[in-house]
mmCIF file of C-alpha atoms in Angstrom:
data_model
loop_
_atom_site.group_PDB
_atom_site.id
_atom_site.type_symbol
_atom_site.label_atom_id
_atom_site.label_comp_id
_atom_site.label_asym_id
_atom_site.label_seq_id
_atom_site.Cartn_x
_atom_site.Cartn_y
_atom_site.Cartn_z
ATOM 1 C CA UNK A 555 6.389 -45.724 -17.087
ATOM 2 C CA UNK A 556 7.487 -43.564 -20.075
ATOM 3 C CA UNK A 557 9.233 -43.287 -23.076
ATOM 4 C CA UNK A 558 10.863 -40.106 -24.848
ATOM 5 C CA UNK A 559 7.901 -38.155 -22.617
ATOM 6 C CA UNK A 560 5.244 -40.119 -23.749
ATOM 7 C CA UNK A 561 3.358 -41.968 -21.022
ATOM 8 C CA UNK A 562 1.379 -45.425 -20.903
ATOM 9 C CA UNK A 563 -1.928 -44.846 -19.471
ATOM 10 C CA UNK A 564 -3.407 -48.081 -17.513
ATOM 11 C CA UNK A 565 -5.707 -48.603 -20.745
ATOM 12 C CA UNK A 566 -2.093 -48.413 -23.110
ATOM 13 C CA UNK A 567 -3.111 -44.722 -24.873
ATOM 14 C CA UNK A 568 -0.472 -42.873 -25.330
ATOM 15 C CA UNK A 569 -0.383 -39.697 -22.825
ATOM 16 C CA UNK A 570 1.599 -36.760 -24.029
ATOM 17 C CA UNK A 571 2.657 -35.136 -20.913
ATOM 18 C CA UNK A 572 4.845 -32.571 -22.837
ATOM 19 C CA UNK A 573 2.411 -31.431 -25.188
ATOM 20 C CA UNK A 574 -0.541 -30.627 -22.039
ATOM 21 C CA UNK A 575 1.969 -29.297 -20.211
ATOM 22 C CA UNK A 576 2.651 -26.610 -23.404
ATOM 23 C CA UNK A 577 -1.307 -26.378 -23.699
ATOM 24 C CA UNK A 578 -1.168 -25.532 -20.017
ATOM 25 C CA UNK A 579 1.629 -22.713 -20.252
ATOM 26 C CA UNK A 580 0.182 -21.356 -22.878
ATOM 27 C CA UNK A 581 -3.675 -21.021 -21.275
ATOM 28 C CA UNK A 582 -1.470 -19.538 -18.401
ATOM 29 C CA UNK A 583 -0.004 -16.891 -20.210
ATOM 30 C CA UNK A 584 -3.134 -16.144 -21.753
ATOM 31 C CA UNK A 585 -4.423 -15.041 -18.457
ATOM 32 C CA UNK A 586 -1.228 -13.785 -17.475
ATOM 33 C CA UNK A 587 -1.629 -11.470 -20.424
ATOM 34 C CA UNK A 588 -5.561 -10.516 -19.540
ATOM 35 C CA UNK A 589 -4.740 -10.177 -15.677
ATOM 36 C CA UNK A 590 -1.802 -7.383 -16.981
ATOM 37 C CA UNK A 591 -4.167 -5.390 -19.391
ATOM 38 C CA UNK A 592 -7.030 -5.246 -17.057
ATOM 39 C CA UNK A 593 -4.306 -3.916 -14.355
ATOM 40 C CA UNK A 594 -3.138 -1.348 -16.789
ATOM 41 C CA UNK A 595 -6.782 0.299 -17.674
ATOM 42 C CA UNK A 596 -8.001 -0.297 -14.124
ATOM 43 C CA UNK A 597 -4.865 1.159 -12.819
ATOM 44 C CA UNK A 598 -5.185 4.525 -15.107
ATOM 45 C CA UNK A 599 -8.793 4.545 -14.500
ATOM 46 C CA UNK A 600 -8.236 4.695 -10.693
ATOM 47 C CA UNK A 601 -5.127 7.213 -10.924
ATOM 48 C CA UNK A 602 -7.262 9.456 -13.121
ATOM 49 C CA UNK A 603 -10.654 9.289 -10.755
ATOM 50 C CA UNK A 604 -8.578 10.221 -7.465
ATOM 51 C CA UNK A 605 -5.767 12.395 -9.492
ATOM 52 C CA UNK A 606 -8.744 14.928 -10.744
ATOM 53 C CA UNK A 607 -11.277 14.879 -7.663
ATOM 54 C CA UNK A 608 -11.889 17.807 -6.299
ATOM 55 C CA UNK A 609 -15.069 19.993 -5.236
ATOM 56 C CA UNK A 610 -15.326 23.121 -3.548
ATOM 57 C CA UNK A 611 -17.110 24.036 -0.680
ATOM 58 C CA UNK A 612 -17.707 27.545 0.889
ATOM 59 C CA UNK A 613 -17.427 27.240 5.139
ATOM 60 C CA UNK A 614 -18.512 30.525 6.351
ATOM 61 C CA UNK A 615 -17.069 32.694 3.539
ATOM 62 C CA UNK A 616 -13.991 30.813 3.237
ATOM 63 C CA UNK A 617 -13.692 28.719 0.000
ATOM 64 C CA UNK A 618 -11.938 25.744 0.450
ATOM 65 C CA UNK A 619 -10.799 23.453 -2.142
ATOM 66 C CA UNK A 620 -10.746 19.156 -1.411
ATOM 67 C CA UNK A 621 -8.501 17.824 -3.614
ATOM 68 C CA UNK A 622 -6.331 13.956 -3.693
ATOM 69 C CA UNK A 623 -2.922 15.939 -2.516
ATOM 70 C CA UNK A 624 -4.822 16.835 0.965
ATOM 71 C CA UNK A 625 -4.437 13.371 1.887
ATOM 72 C CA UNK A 626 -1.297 11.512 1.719
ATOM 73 C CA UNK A 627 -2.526 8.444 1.510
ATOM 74 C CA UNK A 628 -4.557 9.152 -1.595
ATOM 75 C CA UNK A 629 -0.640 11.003 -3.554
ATOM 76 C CA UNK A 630 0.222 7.306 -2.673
ATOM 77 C CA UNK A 631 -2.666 5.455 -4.443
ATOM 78 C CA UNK A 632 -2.395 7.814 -6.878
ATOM 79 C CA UNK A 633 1.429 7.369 -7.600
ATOM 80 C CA UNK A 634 1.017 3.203 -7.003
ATOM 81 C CA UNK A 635 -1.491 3.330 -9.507
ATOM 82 C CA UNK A 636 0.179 4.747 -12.214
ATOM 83 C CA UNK A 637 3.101 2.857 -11.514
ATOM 84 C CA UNK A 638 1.363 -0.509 -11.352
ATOM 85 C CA UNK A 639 -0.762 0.857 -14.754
ATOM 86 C CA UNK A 640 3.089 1.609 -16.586
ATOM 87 C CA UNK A 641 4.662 -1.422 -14.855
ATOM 88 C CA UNK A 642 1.904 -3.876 -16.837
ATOM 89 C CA UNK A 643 1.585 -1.954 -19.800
ATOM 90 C CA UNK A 644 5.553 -3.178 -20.330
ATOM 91 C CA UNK A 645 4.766 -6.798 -19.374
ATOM 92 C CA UNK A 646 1.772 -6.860 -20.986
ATOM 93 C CA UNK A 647 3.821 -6.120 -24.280
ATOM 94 C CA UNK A 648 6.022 -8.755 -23.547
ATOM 95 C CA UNK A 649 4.112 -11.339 -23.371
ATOM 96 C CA UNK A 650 2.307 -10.536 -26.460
ATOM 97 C CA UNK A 651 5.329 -10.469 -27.834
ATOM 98 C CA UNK A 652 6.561 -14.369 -26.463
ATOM 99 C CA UNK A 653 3.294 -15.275 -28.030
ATOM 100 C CA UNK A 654 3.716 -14.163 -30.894
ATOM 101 C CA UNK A 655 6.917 -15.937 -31.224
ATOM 102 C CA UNK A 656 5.607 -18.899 -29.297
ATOM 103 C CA UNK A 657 7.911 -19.073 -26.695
ATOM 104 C CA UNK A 658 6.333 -19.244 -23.464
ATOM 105 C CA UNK A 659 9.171 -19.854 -21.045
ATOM 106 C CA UNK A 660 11.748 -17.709 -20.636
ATOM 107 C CA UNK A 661 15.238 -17.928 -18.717
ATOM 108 C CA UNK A 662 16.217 -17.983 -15.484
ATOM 109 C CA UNK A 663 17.453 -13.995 -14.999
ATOM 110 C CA UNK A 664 14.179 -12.918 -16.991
ATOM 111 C CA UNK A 665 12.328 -15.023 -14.545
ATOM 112 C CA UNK A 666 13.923 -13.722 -11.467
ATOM 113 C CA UNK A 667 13.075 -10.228 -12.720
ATOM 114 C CA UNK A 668 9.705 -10.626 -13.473
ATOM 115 C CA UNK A 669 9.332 -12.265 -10.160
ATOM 116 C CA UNK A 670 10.908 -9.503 -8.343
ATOM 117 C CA UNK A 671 9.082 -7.005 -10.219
ATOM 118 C CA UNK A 672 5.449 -8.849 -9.672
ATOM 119 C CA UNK A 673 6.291 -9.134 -5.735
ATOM 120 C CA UNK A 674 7.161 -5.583 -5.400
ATOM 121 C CA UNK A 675 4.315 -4.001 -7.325
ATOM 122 C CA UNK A 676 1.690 -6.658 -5.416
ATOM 123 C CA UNK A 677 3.061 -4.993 -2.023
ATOM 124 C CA UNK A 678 2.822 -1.631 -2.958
ATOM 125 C CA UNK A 679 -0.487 -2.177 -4.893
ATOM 126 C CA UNK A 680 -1.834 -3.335 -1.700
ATOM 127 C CA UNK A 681 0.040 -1.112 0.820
ATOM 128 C CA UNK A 682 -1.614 1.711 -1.203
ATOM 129 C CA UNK A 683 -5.010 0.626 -0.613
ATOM 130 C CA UNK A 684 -4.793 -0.374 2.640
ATOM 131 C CA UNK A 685 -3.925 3.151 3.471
ATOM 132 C CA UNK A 686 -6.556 4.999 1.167
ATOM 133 C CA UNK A 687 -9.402 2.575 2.914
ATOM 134 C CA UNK A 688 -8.196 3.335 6.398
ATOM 135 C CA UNK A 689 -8.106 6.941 5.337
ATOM 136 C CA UNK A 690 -11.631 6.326 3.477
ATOM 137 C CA UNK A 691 -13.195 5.392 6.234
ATOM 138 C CA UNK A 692 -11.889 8.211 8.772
ATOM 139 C CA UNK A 693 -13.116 10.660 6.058
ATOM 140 C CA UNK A 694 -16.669 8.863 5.820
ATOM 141 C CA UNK A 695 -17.340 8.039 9.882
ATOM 142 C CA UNK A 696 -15.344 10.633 11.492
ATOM 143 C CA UNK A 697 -13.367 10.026 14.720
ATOM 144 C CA UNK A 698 -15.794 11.084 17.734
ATOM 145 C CA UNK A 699 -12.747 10.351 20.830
ATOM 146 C CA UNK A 700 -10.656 13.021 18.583
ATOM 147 C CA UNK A 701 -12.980 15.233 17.387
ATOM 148 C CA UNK A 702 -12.470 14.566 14.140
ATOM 149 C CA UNK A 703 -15.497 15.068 11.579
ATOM 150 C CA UNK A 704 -16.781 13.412 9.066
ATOM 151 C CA UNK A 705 -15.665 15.327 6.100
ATOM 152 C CA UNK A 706 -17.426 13.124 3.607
ATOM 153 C CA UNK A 707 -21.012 14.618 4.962
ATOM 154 C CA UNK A 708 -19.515 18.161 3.447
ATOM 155 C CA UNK A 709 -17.521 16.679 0.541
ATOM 156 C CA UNK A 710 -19.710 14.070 -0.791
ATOM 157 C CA UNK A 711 -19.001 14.436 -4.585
ATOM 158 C CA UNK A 712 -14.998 14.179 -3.916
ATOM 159 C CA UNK A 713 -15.917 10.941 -1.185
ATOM 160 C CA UNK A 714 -17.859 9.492 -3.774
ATOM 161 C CA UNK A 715 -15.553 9.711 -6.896
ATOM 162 C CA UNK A 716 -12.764 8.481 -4.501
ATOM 163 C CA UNK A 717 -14.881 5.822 -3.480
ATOM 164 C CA UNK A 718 -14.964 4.397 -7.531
ATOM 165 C CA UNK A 719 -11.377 5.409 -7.667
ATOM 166 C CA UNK A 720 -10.582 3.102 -4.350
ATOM 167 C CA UNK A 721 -12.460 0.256 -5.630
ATOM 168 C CA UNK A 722 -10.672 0.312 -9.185
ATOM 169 C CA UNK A 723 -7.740 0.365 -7.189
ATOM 170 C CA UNK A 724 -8.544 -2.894 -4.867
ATOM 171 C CA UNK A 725 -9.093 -5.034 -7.923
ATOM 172 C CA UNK A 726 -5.630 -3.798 -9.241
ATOM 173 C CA UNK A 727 -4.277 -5.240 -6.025
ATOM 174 C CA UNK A 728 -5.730 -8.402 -5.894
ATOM 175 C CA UNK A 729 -4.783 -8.574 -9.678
ATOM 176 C CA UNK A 730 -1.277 -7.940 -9.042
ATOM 177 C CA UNK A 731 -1.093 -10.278 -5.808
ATOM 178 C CA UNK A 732 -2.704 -13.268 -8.762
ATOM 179 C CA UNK A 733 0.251 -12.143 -10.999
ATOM 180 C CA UNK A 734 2.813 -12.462 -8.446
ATOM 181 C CA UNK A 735 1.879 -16.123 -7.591
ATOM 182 C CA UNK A 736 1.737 -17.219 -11.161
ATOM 183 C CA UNK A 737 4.847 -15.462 -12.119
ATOM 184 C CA UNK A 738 6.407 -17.120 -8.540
ATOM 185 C CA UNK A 739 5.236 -20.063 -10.177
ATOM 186 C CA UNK A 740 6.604 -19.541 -13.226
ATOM 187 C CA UNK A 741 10.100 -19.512 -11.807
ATOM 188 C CA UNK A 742 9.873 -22.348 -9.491
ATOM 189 C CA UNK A 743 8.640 -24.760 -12.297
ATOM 190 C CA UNK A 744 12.051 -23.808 -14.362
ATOM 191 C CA UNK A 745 14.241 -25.303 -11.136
ATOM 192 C CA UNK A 746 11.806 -27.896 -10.923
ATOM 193 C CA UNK A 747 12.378 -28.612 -14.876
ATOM 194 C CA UNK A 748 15.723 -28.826 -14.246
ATOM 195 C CA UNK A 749 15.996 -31.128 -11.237
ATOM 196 C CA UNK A 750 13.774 -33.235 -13.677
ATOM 197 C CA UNK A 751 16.219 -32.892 -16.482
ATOM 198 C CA UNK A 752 18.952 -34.120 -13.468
ATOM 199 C CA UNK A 753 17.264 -36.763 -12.190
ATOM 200 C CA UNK A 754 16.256 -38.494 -15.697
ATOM 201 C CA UNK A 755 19.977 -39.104 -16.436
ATOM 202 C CA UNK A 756 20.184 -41.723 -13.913
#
């Protein structure tokens, strides 16, 4: 049973389900807000390590330079990265910004946005890295039935750096993939609220 929001525990203390479920937002958005700064630095830390790898080797008189743009699957990392690094910088700033003016939900259209915009950068995040590993670990064991070598045994300065770069880059991912389920979340909860607000009225 409750009144104006206020429940009636079995003991008769008042429960203030409105005023946990603001403490809850809030400690939400608080890790929101963490989860979209430590995307942005990891994300610029892992375009910059693969963007500026390179090492040159000399095979039989011929230099030859190893750098991120030989492999396409490292331009994309490189390009998601950034991206998903610019992409929370923005929404990072936002939600300072809400809590600042202690608002901590937001409208439907804002919602759908951010929703759309957390799904999209969680697929790419991890579509990026899913390609750099497979492409990591072609360049680190070779491919014997192809005859293809194993260029990090010649390149092992540029294999290692990407290696750092890689693994910035999977906890950007996995970051991002977090986001998008609390920022799903986020939305549903604001239909929910309302199919609360429609139901009460009877």
């Amino acid at each position: 049973m409750s009144y104006a929001g206020i429940g009636i525990s079995p003991g008769n203390v008042p429960v203030y389900h409105g005023s946990n479920l603001k403490v809850f937002d809030k400690r939400v958005r608080v890790v929101e807000l963490v989860l979209r700064f430590l995307i942005c630095g990891l994300g610029v830390l892992a375009a910059v390590l693969v963007g500026t790898d390179t090492e040159v080797k000399t095979i039989f008189t011929i230099r030859k330079r190893a750098t991120f743009t030989d492999m396409k699957a490292l331009v994309f990392l490189v390009v998601a990265n950034a991206v998903a690094a610019a992409y929370s910088l923005v929404q990072g700033l936002r939600c300072v910004v809400c809590m600042v003016r202690g608002k901590v939900l937001f409208s439907k259209p804002l919602a759908w946005i951010i929703f759309s915009g957390d799904q999209i950068m969680a697929y790419v995040t991890v579509a990026a890295v899913a390609s750099a590993a497979q492409s990591a670990v072609f360049g680190k064991l070779g491919q014997p039935e192809l005859q293809w070598m194993k260029i990090c045994d010649l390149y092992k300065k540029f294999c290692n750096q990407v290696g750092e770069g890689l693994a910035s880059a999977v906890v950007v991912s996995l970051s991002m993939v977090v986001l998008s389920c609390i920022s799903a979340s986020s939305l549903f909860r604001l239909y929910n609220g309302g199919k609360n607000k429609s139901n009460s009225r009877w």
